[in-house]
């Protein structure tokens, strides 16, 4: 006899429906916008939802999906809250918007970080995105890996590579 639904083991949470890139293959491109107005969870809702999920018994949150999660200004605080409540975090990101503070928080609070670079060269990166942020993304990936090594956390840092027409020769 169950009075309320059992929690899922993991929740995929999209704190924002906006992105700073326009990837040609993006499965969320039909609703993503660069304008943040009305496209993000309020700070209060994000924190309350994180706490609710932990109290419900959810064991992990994957931040990402329908937008670039690092665009949400309270992501770092939500990661720290989830971790303090014994919820495992992970982030699926394009890696272009990390700053040193968020790198530190992410490596300390996440089990894994997947950085979707999807290219081996600046030219191929640009072909899929029409914006030149390859160096920014790869530099942030290096910083994440360096911080993970420095802090000796169990956070796995991954270079993600979605295969599409323009990059298949680089895999």
PDB file of C-alpha atoms in Angstrom:
ATOM      1  CA  UNK A   1       0.000   0.000   0.000  1.00  0.00           C
ATOM      2  CA  UNK A   2       1.774   3.115  -1.282  1.00  0.00           C
ATOM      3  CA  UNK A   3       0.331   6.489  -0.308  1.00  0.00           C
ATOM      4  CA  UNK A   4       2.587   8.532  -2.576  1.00  0.00           C
ATOM      5  CA  UNK A   5       4.692   7.728  -5.623  1.00  0.00           C
ATOM      6  CA  UNK A   6       8.168   6.406  -4.999  1.00  0.00           C
ATOM      7  CA  UNK A   7      10.971   8.765  -6.031  1.00  0.00           C
ATOM      8  CA  UNK A   8      13.040   8.046  -9.122  1.00  0.00           C
ATOM      9  CA  UNK A   9      16.681   7.227  -8.455  1.00  0.00           C
ATOM     10  CA  UNK A  10      17.818  10.092 -10.684  1.00  0.00           C
ATOM     11  CA  UNK A  11      16.142  13.222 -12.021  1.00  0.00           C
ATOM     12  CA  UNK A  12      17.200  15.117 -15.127  1.00  0.00           C
ATOM     13  CA  UNK A  13      16.635  18.762 -14.317  1.00  0.00           C
ATOM     14  CA  UNK A  14      16.752  21.622 -16.804  1.00  0.00           C
ATOM     15  CA  UNK A  15      17.045  24.837 -14.774  1.00  0.00           C
ATOM     16  CA  UNK A  16      16.942  27.017 -17.873  1.00  0.00           C
ATOM     17  CA  UNK A  17      15.576  26.775 -21.418  1.00  0.00           C
ATOM     18  CA  UNK A  18      18.138  28.992 -23.079  1.00  0.00           C
ATOM     19  CA  UNK A  19      21.572  28.480 -24.558  1.00  0.00           C
ATOM     20  CA  UNK A  20      24.464  30.627 -25.693  1.00  0.00           C
ATOM     21  CA  UNK A  21      25.065  28.367 -28.742  1.00  0.00           C
ATOM     22  CA  UNK A  22      22.998  27.415 -31.784  1.00  0.00           C
ATOM     23  CA  UNK A  23      24.187  23.875 -32.499  1.00  0.00           C
ATOM     24  CA  UNK A  24      22.878  22.555 -35.804  1.00  0.00           C
ATOM     25  CA  UNK A  25      21.995  19.141 -34.317  1.00  0.00           C
ATOM     26  CA  UNK A  26      20.466  20.319 -31.014  1.00  0.00           C
ATOM     27  CA  UNK A  27      17.389  18.315 -30.033  1.00  0.00           C
ATOM     28  CA  UNK A  28      16.099  21.283 -28.005  1.00  0.00           C
ATOM     29  CA  UNK A  29      16.665  24.002 -30.627  1.00  0.00           C
ATOM     30  CA  UNK A  30      12.964  24.386 -31.393  1.00  0.00           C
ATOM     31  CA  UNK A  31      12.344  25.992 -28.009  1.00  0.00           C
ATOM     32  CA  UNK A  32      15.734  27.312 -26.911  1.00  0.00           C
ATOM     33  CA  UNK A  33      16.292  31.034 -26.940  1.00  0.00           C
ATOM     34  CA  UNK A  34      19.166  33.330 -26.178  1.00  0.00           C
ATOM     35  CA  UNK A  35      16.832  35.683 -24.293  1.00  0.00           C
ATOM     36  CA  UNK A  36      16.702  34.558 -20.657  1.00  0.00           C
ATOM     37  CA  UNK A  37      13.466  36.358 -19.794  1.00  0.00           C
ATOM     38  CA  UNK A  38      10.905  33.759 -18.729  1.00  0.00           C
ATOM     39  CA  UNK A  39      13.222  30.913 -19.750  1.00  0.00           C
ATOM     40  CA  UNK A  40      14.713  30.076 -16.353  1.00  0.00           C
ATOM     41  CA  UNK A  41      13.476  28.702 -13.065  1.00  0.00           C
ATOM     42  CA  UNK A  42      13.343  31.367 -10.421  1.00  0.00           C
ATOM     43  CA  UNK A  43      16.144  31.135  -7.882  1.00  0.00           C
ATOM     44  CA  UNK A  44      13.648  30.299  -5.154  1.00  0.00           C
ATOM     45  CA  UNK A  45      12.002  27.550  -7.207  1.00  0.00           C
ATOM     46  CA  UNK A  46      15.367  26.023  -8.129  1.00  0.00           C
ATOM     47  CA  UNK A  47      16.465  25.823  -4.501  1.00  0.00           C
ATOM     48  CA  UNK A  48      13.073  24.616  -3.255  1.00  0.00           C
ATOM     49  CA  UNK A  49      12.897  21.957  -5.967  1.00  0.00           C
ATOM     50  CA  UNK A  50      16.410  20.751  -5.146  1.00  0.00           C
ATOM     51  CA  UNK A  51      15.482  20.428  -1.479  1.00  0.00           C
ATOM     52  CA  UNK A  52      12.158  18.750  -2.293  1.00  0.00           C
ATOM     53  CA  UNK A  53      13.840  16.163  -4.520  1.00  0.00           C
ATOM     54  CA  UNK A  54      16.377  15.339  -1.805  1.00  0.00           C
ATOM     55  CA  UNK A  55      13.692  15.047   0.867  1.00  0.00           C
ATOM     56  CA  UNK A  56      11.577  12.868  -1.439  1.00  0.00           C
ATOM     57  CA  UNK A  57      14.473  10.436  -1.734  1.00  0.00           C
ATOM     58  CA  UNK A  58      15.926  11.211  -5.163  1.00  0.00           C
ATOM     59  CA  UNK A  59      19.566  10.095  -5.083  1.00  0.00           C
ATOM     60  CA  UNK A  60      20.989  11.986  -8.091  1.00  0.00           C
ATOM     61  CA  UNK A  61      20.315  15.038 -10.256  1.00  0.00           C
ATOM     62  CA  UNK A  62      21.665  15.481 -13.774  1.00  0.00           C
ATOM     63  CA  UNK A  63      21.705  19.206 -14.554  1.00  0.00           C
ATOM     64  CA  UNK A  64      21.418  20.000 -18.245  1.00  0.00           C
ATOM     65  CA  UNK A  65      19.247  18.855 -21.083  1.00  0.00           C
ATOM     66  CA  UNK A  66      16.951  21.540 -22.452  1.00  0.00           C
ATOM     67  CA  UNK A  67      19.390  24.399 -22.303  1.00  0.00           C
ATOM     68  CA  UNK A  68      22.819  25.310 -20.980  1.00  0.00           C
ATOM     69  CA  UNK A  69      22.611  24.822 -17.195  1.00  0.00           C
ATOM     70  CA  UNK A  70      25.603  27.059 -16.456  1.00  0.00           C
ATOM     71  CA  UNK A  71      23.524  30.021 -17.670  1.00  0.00           C
ATOM     72  CA  UNK A  72      21.502  29.751 -14.448  1.00  0.00           C
ATOM     73  CA  UNK A  73      23.129  32.075 -11.926  1.00  0.00           C
ATOM     74  CA  UNK A  74      22.180  29.856  -8.954  1.00  0.00           C
ATOM     75  CA  UNK A  75      23.466  26.568 -10.386  1.00  0.00           C
ATOM     76  CA  UNK A  76      26.481  26.571  -8.069  1.00  0.00           C
ATOM     77  CA  UNK A  77      24.300  27.078  -4.998  1.00  0.00           C
ATOM     78  CA  UNK A  78      21.913  24.342  -6.133  1.00  0.00           C
ATOM     79  CA  UNK A  79      24.846  21.942  -6.617  1.00  0.00           C
ATOM     80  CA  UNK A  80      26.117  22.708  -3.114  1.00  0.00           C
ATOM     81  CA  UNK A  81      22.636  22.309  -1.605  1.00  0.00           C
ATOM     82  CA  UNK A  82      22.086  18.958  -3.333  1.00  0.00           C
ATOM     83  CA  UNK A  83      25.503  17.703  -2.213  1.00  0.00           C
ATOM     84  CA  UNK A  84      24.828  18.800   1.387  1.00  0.00           C
ATOM     85  CA  UNK A  85      21.609  16.759   1.254  1.00  0.00           C
ATOM     86  CA  UNK A  86      23.496  13.667  -0.008  1.00  0.00           C
ATOM     87  CA  UNK A  87      22.236  13.932  -3.575  1.00  0.00           C
ATOM     88  CA  UNK A  88      24.768  13.102  -6.283  1.00  0.00           C
ATOM     89  CA  UNK A  89      25.149  15.734  -9.031  1.00  0.00           C
ATOM     90  CA  UNK A  90      26.213  15.627 -12.649  1.00  0.00           C
ATOM     91  CA  UNK A  91      26.235  18.290 -15.357  1.00  0.00           C
ATOM     92  CA  UNK A  92      25.800  18.018 -19.127  1.00  0.00           C
ATOM     93  CA  UNK A  93      27.206  21.260 -20.525  1.00  0.00           C
ATOM     94  CA  UNK A  94      28.772  22.909 -23.552  1.00  0.00           C
ATOM     95  CA  UNK A  95      31.554  24.065 -21.218  1.00  0.00           C
ATOM     96  CA  UNK A  96      31.823  27.612 -22.492  1.00  0.00           C
ATOM     97  CA  UNK A  97      30.468  29.520 -19.480  1.00  0.00           C
ATOM     98  CA  UNK A  98      32.430  28.170 -16.526  1.00  0.00           C
ATOM     99  CA  UNK A  99      34.271  30.598 -14.289  1.00  0.00           C
ATOM    100  CA  UNK A 100      36.807  29.613 -11.624  1.00  0.00           C
ATOM    101  CA  UNK A 101      34.217  29.606  -8.822  1.00  0.00           C
ATOM    102  CA  UNK A 102      31.799  27.347 -10.710  1.00  0.00           C
ATOM    103  CA  UNK A 103      34.664  25.040 -11.732  1.00  0.00           C
ATOM    104  CA  UNK A 104      35.592  24.617  -8.072  1.00  0.00           C
ATOM    105  CA  UNK A 105      31.984  23.998  -7.008  1.00  0.00           C
ATOM    106  CA  UNK A 106      31.288  21.589  -9.871  1.00  0.00           C
ATOM    107  CA  UNK A 107      34.376  19.461  -9.241  1.00  0.00           C
ATOM    108  CA  UNK A 108      33.662  19.325  -5.488  1.00  0.00           C
ATOM    109  CA  UNK A 109      29.946  18.514  -5.823  1.00  0.00           C
ATOM    110  CA  UNK A 110      29.564  16.444  -9.001  1.00  0.00           C
ATOM    111  CA  UNK A 111      30.115  12.768  -9.717  1.00  0.00           C
ATOM    112  CA  UNK A 112      30.645  13.549 -13.413  1.00  0.00           C
ATOM    113  CA  UNK A 113      30.830  16.490 -15.786  1.00  0.00           C
ATOM    114  CA  UNK A 114      30.141  15.906 -19.478  1.00  0.00           C
ATOM    115  CA  UNK A 115      31.453  18.694 -21.700  1.00  0.00           C
ATOM    116  CA  UNK A 116      29.981  18.520 -25.210  1.00  0.00           C
ATOM    117  CA  UNK A 117      32.697  19.812 -27.486  1.00  0.00           C
ATOM    118  CA  UNK A 118      31.843  17.539 -30.421  1.00  0.00           C
ATOM    119  CA  UNK A 119      34.896  18.505 -32.437  1.00  0.00           C
ATOM    120  CA  UNK A 120      38.634  18.096 -32.631  1.00  0.00           C
ATOM    121  CA  UNK A 121      39.369  21.449 -34.276  1.00  0.00           C
ATOM    122  CA  UNK A 122      38.187  25.054 -34.147  1.00  0.00           C
ATOM    123  CA  UNK A 123      37.022  24.787 -37.750  1.00  0.00           C
ATOM    124  CA  UNK A 124      34.789  21.784 -37.128  1.00  0.00           C
ATOM    125  CA  UNK A 125      33.470  23.292 -33.899  1.00  0.00           C
ATOM    126  CA  UNK A 126      32.512  26.424 -35.847  1.00  0.00           C
ATOM    127  CA  UNK A 127      30.903  24.375 -38.639  1.00  0.00           C
ATOM    128  CA  UNK A 128      28.400  22.903 -36.179  1.00  0.00           C
ATOM    129  CA  UNK A 129      27.791  25.970 -34.052  1.00  0.00           C
ATOM    130  CA  UNK A 130      28.478  29.069 -36.177  1.00  0.00           C
ATOM    131  CA  UNK A 131      30.347  30.565 -33.238  1.00  0.00           C
ATOM    132  CA  UNK A 132      34.009  30.339 -32.279  1.00  0.00           C
ATOM    133  CA  UNK A 133      34.128  29.173 -28.654  1.00  0.00           C
ATOM    134  CA  UNK A 134      36.256  26.045 -29.191  1.00  0.00           C
ATOM    135  CA  UNK A 135      39.237  27.412 -27.251  1.00  0.00           C
ATOM    136  CA  UNK A 136      37.002  28.635 -24.443  1.00  0.00           C
ATOM    137  CA  UNK A 137      35.307  25.230 -24.129  1.00  0.00           C
ATOM    138  CA  UNK A 138      38.553  23.229 -24.291  1.00  0.00           C
ATOM    139  CA  UNK A 139      40.314  25.592 -21.860  1.00  0.00           C
ATOM    140  CA  UNK A 140      37.460  25.159 -19.392  1.00  0.00           C
ATOM    141  CA  UNK A 141      37.646  21.395 -19.867  1.00  0.00           C
ATOM    142  CA  UNK A 142      41.368  21.547 -19.015  1.00  0.00           C
ATOM    143  CA  UNK A 143      40.610  23.678 -15.935  1.00  0.00           C
ATOM    144  CA  UNK A 144      37.951  21.197 -14.786  1.00  0.00           C
ATOM    145  CA  UNK A 145      40.375  18.267 -15.173  1.00  0.00           C
ATOM    146  CA  UNK A 146      43.180  20.181 -13.427  1.00  0.00           C
ATOM    147  CA  UNK A 147      40.887  21.139 -10.527  1.00  0.00           C
ATOM    148  CA  UNK A 148      39.671  17.544 -10.212  1.00  0.00           C
ATOM    149  CA  UNK A 149      43.262  16.323 -10.008  1.00  0.00           C
ATOM    150  CA  UNK A 150      44.178  19.081  -7.535  1.00  0.00           C
ATOM    151  CA  UNK A 151      41.241  18.347  -5.222  1.00  0.00           C
ATOM    152  CA  UNK A 152      41.455  14.558  -5.738  1.00  0.00           C
ATOM    153  CA  UNK A 153      37.677  14.211  -5.995  1.00  0.00           C
ATOM    154  CA  UNK A 154      35.857  11.287  -7.596  1.00  0.00           C
ATOM    155  CA  UNK A 155      34.392  13.579 -10.268  1.00  0.00           C
ATOM    156  CA  UNK A 156      34.829  12.180 -13.769  1.00  0.00           C
ATOM    157  CA  UNK A 157      35.401  14.858 -16.413  1.00  0.00           C
ATOM    158  CA  UNK A 158      34.408  13.781 -19.926  1.00  0.00           C
ATOM    159  CA  UNK A 159      35.016  15.236 -23.392  1.00  0.00           C
ATOM    160  CA  UNK A 160      31.708  14.466 -25.093  1.00  0.00           C
ATOM    161  CA  UNK A 161      31.572  13.963 -28.839  1.00  0.00           C
ATOM    162  CA  UNK A 162      28.212  13.703 -30.601  1.00  0.00           C
ATOM    163  CA  UNK A 163      28.858  12.524 -34.142  1.00  0.00           C
ATOM    164  CA  UNK A 164      27.362  14.598 -36.965  1.00  0.00           C
ATOM    165  CA  UNK A 165      28.143  15.170 -40.632  1.00  0.00           C
ATOM    166  CA  UNK A 166      30.776  17.881 -40.162  1.00  0.00           C
ATOM    167  CA  UNK A 167      32.754  16.110 -37.413  1.00  0.00           C
ATOM    168  CA  UNK A 168      32.608  12.407 -38.259  1.00  0.00           C
ATOM    169  CA  UNK A 169      36.095  12.500 -39.793  1.00  0.00           C
ATOM    170  CA  UNK A 170      37.623  13.672 -36.484  1.00  0.00           C
ATOM    171  CA  UNK A 171      36.446  10.926 -34.165  1.00  0.00           C
TER     172      UNK A 171
END
